[in-house]
Coordinates of C-alpha atoms in Angstrom, one line a residue:
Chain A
X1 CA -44.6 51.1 -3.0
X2 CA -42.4 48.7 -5.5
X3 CA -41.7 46.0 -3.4
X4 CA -38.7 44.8 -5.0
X5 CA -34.9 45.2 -3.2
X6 CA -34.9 45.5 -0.1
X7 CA -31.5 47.2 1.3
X8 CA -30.5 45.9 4.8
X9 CA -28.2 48.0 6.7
X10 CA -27.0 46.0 9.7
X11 CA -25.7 48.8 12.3
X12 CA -24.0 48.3 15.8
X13 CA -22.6 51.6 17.4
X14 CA -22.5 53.4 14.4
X15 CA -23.2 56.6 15.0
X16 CA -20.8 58.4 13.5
X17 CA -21.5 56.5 10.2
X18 CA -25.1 56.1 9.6
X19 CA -26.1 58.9 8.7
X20 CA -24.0 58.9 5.7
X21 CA -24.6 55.4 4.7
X22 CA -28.1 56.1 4.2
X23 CA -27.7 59.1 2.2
X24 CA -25.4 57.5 0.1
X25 CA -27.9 55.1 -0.4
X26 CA -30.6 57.5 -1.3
X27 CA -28.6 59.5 -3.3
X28 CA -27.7 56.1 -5.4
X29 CA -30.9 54.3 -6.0
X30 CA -34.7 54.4 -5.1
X31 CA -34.6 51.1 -3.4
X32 CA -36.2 50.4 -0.2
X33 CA -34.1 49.8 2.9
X34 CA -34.1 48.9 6.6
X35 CA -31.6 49.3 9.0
X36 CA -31.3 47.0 11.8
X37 CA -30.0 48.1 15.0
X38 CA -28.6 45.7 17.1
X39 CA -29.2 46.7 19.9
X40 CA -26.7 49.7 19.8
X41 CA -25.4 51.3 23.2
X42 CA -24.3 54.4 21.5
X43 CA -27.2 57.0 19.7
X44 CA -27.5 55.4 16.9
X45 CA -31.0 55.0 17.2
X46 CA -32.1 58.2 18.0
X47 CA -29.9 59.3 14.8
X48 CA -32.0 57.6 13.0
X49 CA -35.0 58.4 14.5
X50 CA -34.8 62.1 14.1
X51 CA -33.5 61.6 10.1
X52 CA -36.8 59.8 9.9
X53 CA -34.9 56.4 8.9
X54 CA -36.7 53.4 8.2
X55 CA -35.3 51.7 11.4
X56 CA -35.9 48.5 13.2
X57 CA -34.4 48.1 16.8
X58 CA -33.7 44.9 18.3
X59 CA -34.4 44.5 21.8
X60 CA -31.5 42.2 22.7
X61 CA -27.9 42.4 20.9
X62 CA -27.9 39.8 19.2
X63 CA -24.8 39.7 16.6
X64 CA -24.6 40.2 13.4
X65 CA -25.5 37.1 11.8
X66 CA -28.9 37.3 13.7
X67 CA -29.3 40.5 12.5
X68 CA -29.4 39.6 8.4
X69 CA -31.9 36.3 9.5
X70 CA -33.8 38.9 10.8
X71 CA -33.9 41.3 7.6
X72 CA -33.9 37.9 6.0
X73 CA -37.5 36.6 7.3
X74 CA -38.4 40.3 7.1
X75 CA -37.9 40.6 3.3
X76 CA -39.4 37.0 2.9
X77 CA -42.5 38.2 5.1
X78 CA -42.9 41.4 2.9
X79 CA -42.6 40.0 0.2
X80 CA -39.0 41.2 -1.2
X81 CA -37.5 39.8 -4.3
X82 CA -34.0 40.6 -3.8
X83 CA -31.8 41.2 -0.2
X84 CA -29.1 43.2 -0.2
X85 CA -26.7 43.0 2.5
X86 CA -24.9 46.3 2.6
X87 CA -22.9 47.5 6.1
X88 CA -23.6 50.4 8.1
X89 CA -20.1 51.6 8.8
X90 CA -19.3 53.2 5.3
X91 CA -17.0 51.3 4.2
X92 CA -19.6 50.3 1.0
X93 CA -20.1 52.7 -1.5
X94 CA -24.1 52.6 -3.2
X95 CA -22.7 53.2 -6.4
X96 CA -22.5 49.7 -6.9
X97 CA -25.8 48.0 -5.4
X98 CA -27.4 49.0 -8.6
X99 CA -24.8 46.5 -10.7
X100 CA -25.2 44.0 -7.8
X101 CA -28.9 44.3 -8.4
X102 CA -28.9 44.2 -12.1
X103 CA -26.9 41.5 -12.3
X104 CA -29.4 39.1 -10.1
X105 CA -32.4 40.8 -11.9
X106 CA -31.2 39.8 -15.4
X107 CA -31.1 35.6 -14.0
X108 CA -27.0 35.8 -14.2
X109 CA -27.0 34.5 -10.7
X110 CA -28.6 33.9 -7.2
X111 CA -26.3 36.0 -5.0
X112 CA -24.2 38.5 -6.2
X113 CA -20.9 39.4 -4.0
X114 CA -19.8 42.6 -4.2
X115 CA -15.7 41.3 -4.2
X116 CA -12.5 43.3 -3.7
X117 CA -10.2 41.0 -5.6
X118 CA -11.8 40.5 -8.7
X119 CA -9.4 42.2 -10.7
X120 CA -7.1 43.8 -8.1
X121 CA -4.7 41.4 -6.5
X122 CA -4.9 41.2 -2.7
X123 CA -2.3 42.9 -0.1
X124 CA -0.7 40.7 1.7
X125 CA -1.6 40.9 5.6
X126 CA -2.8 38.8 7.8
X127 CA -6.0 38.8 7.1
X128 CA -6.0 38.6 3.0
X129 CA -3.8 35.4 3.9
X130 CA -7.0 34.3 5.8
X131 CA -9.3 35.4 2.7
X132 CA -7.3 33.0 0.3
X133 CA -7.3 30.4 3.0
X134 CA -11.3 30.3 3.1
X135 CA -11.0 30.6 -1.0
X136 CA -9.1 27.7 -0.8
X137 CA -11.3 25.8 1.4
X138 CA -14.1 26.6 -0.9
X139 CA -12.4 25.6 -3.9
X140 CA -11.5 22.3 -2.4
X141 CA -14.8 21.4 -1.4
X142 CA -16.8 22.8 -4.5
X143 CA -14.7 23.6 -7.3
X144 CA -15.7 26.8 -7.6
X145 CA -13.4 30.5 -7.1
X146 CA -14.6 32.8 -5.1
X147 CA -11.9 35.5 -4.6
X148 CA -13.7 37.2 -1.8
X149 CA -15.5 35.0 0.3
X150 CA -15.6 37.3 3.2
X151 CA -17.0 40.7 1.7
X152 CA -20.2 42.0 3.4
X153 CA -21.8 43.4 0.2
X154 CA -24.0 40.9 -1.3
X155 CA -27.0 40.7 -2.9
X156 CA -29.5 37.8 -2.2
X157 CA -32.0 36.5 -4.9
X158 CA -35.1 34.8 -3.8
X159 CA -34.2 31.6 -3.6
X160 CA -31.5 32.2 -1.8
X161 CA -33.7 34.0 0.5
X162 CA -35.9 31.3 0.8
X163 CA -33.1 29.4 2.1
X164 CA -32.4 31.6 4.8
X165 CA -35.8 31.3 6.0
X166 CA -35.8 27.7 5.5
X167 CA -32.3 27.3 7.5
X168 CA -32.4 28.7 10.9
X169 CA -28.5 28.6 11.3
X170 CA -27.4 30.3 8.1
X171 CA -25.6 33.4 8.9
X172 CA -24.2 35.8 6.4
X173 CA -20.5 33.8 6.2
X174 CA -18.5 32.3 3.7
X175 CA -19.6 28.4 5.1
X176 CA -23.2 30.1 3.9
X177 CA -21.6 30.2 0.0
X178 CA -20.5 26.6 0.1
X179 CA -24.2 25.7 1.5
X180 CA -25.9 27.2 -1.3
X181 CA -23.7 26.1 -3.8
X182 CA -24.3 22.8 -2.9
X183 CA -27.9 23.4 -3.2
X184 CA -27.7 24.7 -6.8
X185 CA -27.8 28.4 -6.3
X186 CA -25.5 30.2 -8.5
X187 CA -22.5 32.8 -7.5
X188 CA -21.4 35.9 -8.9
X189 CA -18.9 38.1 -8.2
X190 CA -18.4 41.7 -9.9
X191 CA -15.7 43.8 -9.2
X192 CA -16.1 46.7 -6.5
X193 CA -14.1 49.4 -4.3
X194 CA -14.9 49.2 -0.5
X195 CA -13.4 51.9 1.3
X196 CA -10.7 51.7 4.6
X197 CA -13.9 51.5 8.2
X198 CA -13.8 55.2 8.9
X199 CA -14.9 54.9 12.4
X200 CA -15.4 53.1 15.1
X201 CA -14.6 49.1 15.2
X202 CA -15.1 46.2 13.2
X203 CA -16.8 43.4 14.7
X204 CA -13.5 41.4 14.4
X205 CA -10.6 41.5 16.5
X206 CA -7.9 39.7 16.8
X207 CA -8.0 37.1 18.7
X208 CA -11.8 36.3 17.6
X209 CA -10.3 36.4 13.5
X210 CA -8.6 33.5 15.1
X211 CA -11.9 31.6 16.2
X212 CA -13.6 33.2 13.6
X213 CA -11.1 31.3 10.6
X214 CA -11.3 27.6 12.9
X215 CA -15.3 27.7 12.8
X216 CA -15.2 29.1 9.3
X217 CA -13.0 26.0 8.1
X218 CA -14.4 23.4 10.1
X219 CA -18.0 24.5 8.6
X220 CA -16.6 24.2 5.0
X221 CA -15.0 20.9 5.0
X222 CA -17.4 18.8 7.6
X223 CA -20.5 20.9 8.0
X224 CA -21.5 22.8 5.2
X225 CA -20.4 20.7 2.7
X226 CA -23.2 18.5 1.5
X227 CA -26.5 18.6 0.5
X228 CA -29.1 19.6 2.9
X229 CA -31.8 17.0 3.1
X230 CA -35.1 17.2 1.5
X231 CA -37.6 18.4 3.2
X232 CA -39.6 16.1 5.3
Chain B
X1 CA -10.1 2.3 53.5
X2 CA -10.5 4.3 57.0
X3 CA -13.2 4.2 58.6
X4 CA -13.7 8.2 59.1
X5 CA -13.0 8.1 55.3
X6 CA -16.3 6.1 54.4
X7 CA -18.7 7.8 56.4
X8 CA -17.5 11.0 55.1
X9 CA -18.0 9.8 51.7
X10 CA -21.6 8.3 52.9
X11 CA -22.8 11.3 54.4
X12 CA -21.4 13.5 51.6
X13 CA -23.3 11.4 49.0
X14 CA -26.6 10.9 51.0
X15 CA -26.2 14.6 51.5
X16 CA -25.8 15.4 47.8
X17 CA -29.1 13.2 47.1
X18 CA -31.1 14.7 49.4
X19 CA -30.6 18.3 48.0
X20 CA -31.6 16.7 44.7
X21 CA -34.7 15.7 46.0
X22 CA -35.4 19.0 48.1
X23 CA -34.9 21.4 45.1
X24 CA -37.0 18.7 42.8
X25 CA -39.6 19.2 45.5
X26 CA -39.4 23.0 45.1
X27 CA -39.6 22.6 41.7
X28 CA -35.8 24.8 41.4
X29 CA -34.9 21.9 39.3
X30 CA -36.7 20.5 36.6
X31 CA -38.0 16.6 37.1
X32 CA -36.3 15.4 33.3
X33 CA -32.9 17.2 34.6
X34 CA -33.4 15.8 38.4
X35 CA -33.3 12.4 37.8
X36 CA -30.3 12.5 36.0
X37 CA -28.6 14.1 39.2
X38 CA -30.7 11.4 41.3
X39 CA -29.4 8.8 39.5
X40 CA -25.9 10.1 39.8
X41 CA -26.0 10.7 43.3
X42 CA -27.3 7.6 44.1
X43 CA -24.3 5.9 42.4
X44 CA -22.0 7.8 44.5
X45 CA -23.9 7.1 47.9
X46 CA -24.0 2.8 46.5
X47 CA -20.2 3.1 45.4
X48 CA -19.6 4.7 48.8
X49 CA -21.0 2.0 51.1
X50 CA -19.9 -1.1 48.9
X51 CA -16.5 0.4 48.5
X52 CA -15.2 -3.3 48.6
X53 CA -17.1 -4.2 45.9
X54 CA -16.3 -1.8 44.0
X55 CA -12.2 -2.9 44.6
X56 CA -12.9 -6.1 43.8
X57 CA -14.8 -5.2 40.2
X58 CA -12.3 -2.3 39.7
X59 CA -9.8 -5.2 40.1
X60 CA -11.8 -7.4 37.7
X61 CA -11.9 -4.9 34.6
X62 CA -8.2 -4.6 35.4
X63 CA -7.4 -1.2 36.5
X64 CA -4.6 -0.1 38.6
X65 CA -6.8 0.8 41.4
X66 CA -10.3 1.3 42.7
X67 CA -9.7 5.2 42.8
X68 CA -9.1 4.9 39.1
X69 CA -12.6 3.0 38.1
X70 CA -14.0 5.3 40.6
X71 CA -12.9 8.6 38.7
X72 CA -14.1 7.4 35.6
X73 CA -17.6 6.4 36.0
X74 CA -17.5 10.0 37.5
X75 CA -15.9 11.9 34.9
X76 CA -18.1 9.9 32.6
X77 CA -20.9 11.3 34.0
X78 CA -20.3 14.6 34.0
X79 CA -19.0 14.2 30.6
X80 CA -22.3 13.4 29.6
X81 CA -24.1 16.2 32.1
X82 CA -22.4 18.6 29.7
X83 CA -22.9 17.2 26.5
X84 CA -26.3 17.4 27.4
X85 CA -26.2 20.9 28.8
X86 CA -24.7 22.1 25.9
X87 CA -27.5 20.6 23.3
X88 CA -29.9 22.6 25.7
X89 CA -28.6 25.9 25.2
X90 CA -28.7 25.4 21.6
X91 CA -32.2 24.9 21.8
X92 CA -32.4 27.8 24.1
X93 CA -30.6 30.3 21.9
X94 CA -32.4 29.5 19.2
X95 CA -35.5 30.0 21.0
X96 CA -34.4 33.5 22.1
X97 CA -33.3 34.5 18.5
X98 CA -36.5 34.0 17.0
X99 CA -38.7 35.2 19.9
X100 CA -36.7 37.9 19.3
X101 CA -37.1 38.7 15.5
X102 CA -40.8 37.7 16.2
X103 CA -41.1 40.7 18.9
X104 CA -39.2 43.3 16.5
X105 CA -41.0 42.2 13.4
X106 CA -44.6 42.5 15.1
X107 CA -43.4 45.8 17.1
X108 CA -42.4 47.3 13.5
X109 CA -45.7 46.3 11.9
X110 CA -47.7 47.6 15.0
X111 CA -45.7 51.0 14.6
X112 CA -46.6 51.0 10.8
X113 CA -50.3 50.2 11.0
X114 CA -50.3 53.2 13.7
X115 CA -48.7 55.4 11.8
X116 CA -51.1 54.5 8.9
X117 CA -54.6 55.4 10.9
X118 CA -52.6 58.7 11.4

């Protein structure tokens, strides 16, 4: 077996859309994957089970930034090269986890984000408005653009894998990009489509969007933003 | 201060410490966190016999009155209860997140190397 990218599919409640995540996955590359449940209360595990999915259940729900340490330390343990964080509810397409890919493979970057905005501007709601905020932070604090900080599709090279298994509290957030920027690892972003959720909920709702942008800023400015010490 | 008042507050205090030391004896509460709540208690039962003492240093430091001091070095103390508390759930969350990825990882592996003797 090529043990090279490893496709993690974080998946809670989605029962109605894993089944064609995956094969839009297998239909698009010949990658490895894993999807993670967390714990799901719905059948998303026995959907799984009787495609035959290459399926890890956790025993406790656990969120979903627990979930991607865990495929994380997985892919470090097996020996991955490359992560890539792709979301179980179909709103990715698997066209573009090759470009992702490709574009860590050929030493352009570390992590590839899979963003929205590259070249399309952004609509303005509520949420975009909190997008460019969290851009905003991160430009402040490390002079870098990142148009979509908050886009689940991104690909992980091995040192940026390395620091997930180093750092217990990374989770898969935009405070994570100013971390590892500070640490010297490069970021991409290439341009893709994402589709509207086409069922079920989002792990955000309002009033936790809310919470969600006051830890997200406070991590940028006073948490995230240094250097992490050497290693003692 | 009325008499009925203090022994209320003596009785309520020793009554306080003595639960600390029962559940420390059963072992309910853990000897590190115990002390903490023995030391607290005791403060109360001290501050609740020598309540003229504690007037006259309350009107020392220059507060208002007693009740005042007397609310402070409590909610001081619980201040700090919490703080604590709080750095111990960290600790314990953290420790349940990767006992967890531990179990699923080794579960999966188990599976595989099953499925591989097949």
């Amino acid at each position: 077996m090529n043990k090279d990218v490893l496709i993690v599919v974080p998946a809670y409640n989605e029962e109605k859309n894993i089944e064609n995540t995956i094969k839009d996955i297998k239909e698009n590359t010949a990658y490895d994957y894993v999807i993670i449940n967390d714990c799901s209360t719905d059948s998303t595990k026995q959907i799984c089970e009787k495609n035959k999915f290459n399926l890890i259940t956790l025993p406790i729900n656990s969120g979903l930034s627990n979930v991607i340490r865990l495929g994380m330390k997985y892919a470090y343990e097996e020996g991955y090269q490359i992560v890539l964080q792709f979301d179980g509810d179909g709103q990715h397409e698997a066209k573009y986890i090759n470009i992702l890919v490709d574009e860590i493979k050929n030493n352009n970057c570390d992590i590839a984000i899979g963003s929205r905005f590259l070249e399309e501007k952004k609509k303005k709601n509520i949420r975009m408005i909190g997008s460019k905020l969290i851009s905003l932070a991160i430009k402040l604090t490390t002079g870098i653009t990142i148009k979509d900080p908050t886009s689940g599709m991104r690909a992980y090279g091995k040192k940026a894998i390395y620091e997930f298994n180093k750092n217990l509290h990374l989770a898969p957030e935009p405070e994570t990009l100013v971390y590892m920027i500070k640490n010297n690892i490069t970021i991409k972003e290439i341009q893709v489509k994402m589709k509207e959720r086409q069922y079920g909920a989002s792990y955000l709702t309002s009033l936790k969007s809310i919470e969600y942008m006051l830890d997200t800023l406070f991590s940028i400015f006073f948490i995230r933003n240094r250097r992490s010490k050497k290693e003692k | 201060m009325s008499i009925t008042l203090r022994i209320i507050l003596i009785i309520g205090s020793i009554i306080l410490f003595l639960l600390c030391l029962k559940k420390m004896r059963k072992s309910e509460l853990k000897i590190t966190n115990g002390v903490m709540w023995m030391f607290g208690s005791l403060i109360l039962i001290l501050m609740s016999i020598f309540s003229d003492a504690v007037g006259i240093i309350s009107q020392k430091i220059g507060f208002m009155a007693p009740v005042n001091f007397v609310f402070l070095i409590i909610i001081l103390f619980l201040l700090i209860q919490v703080f604590l508390m709080n750095l111990k759930i960290v600790v314990l969350t953290d420790k349940i997140n990767q006992i967890n990825q531990y179990i699923v990882l080794m579960k999966t592996k188990l599976e595989k190397d099953g499925e591989d003797h097949k």
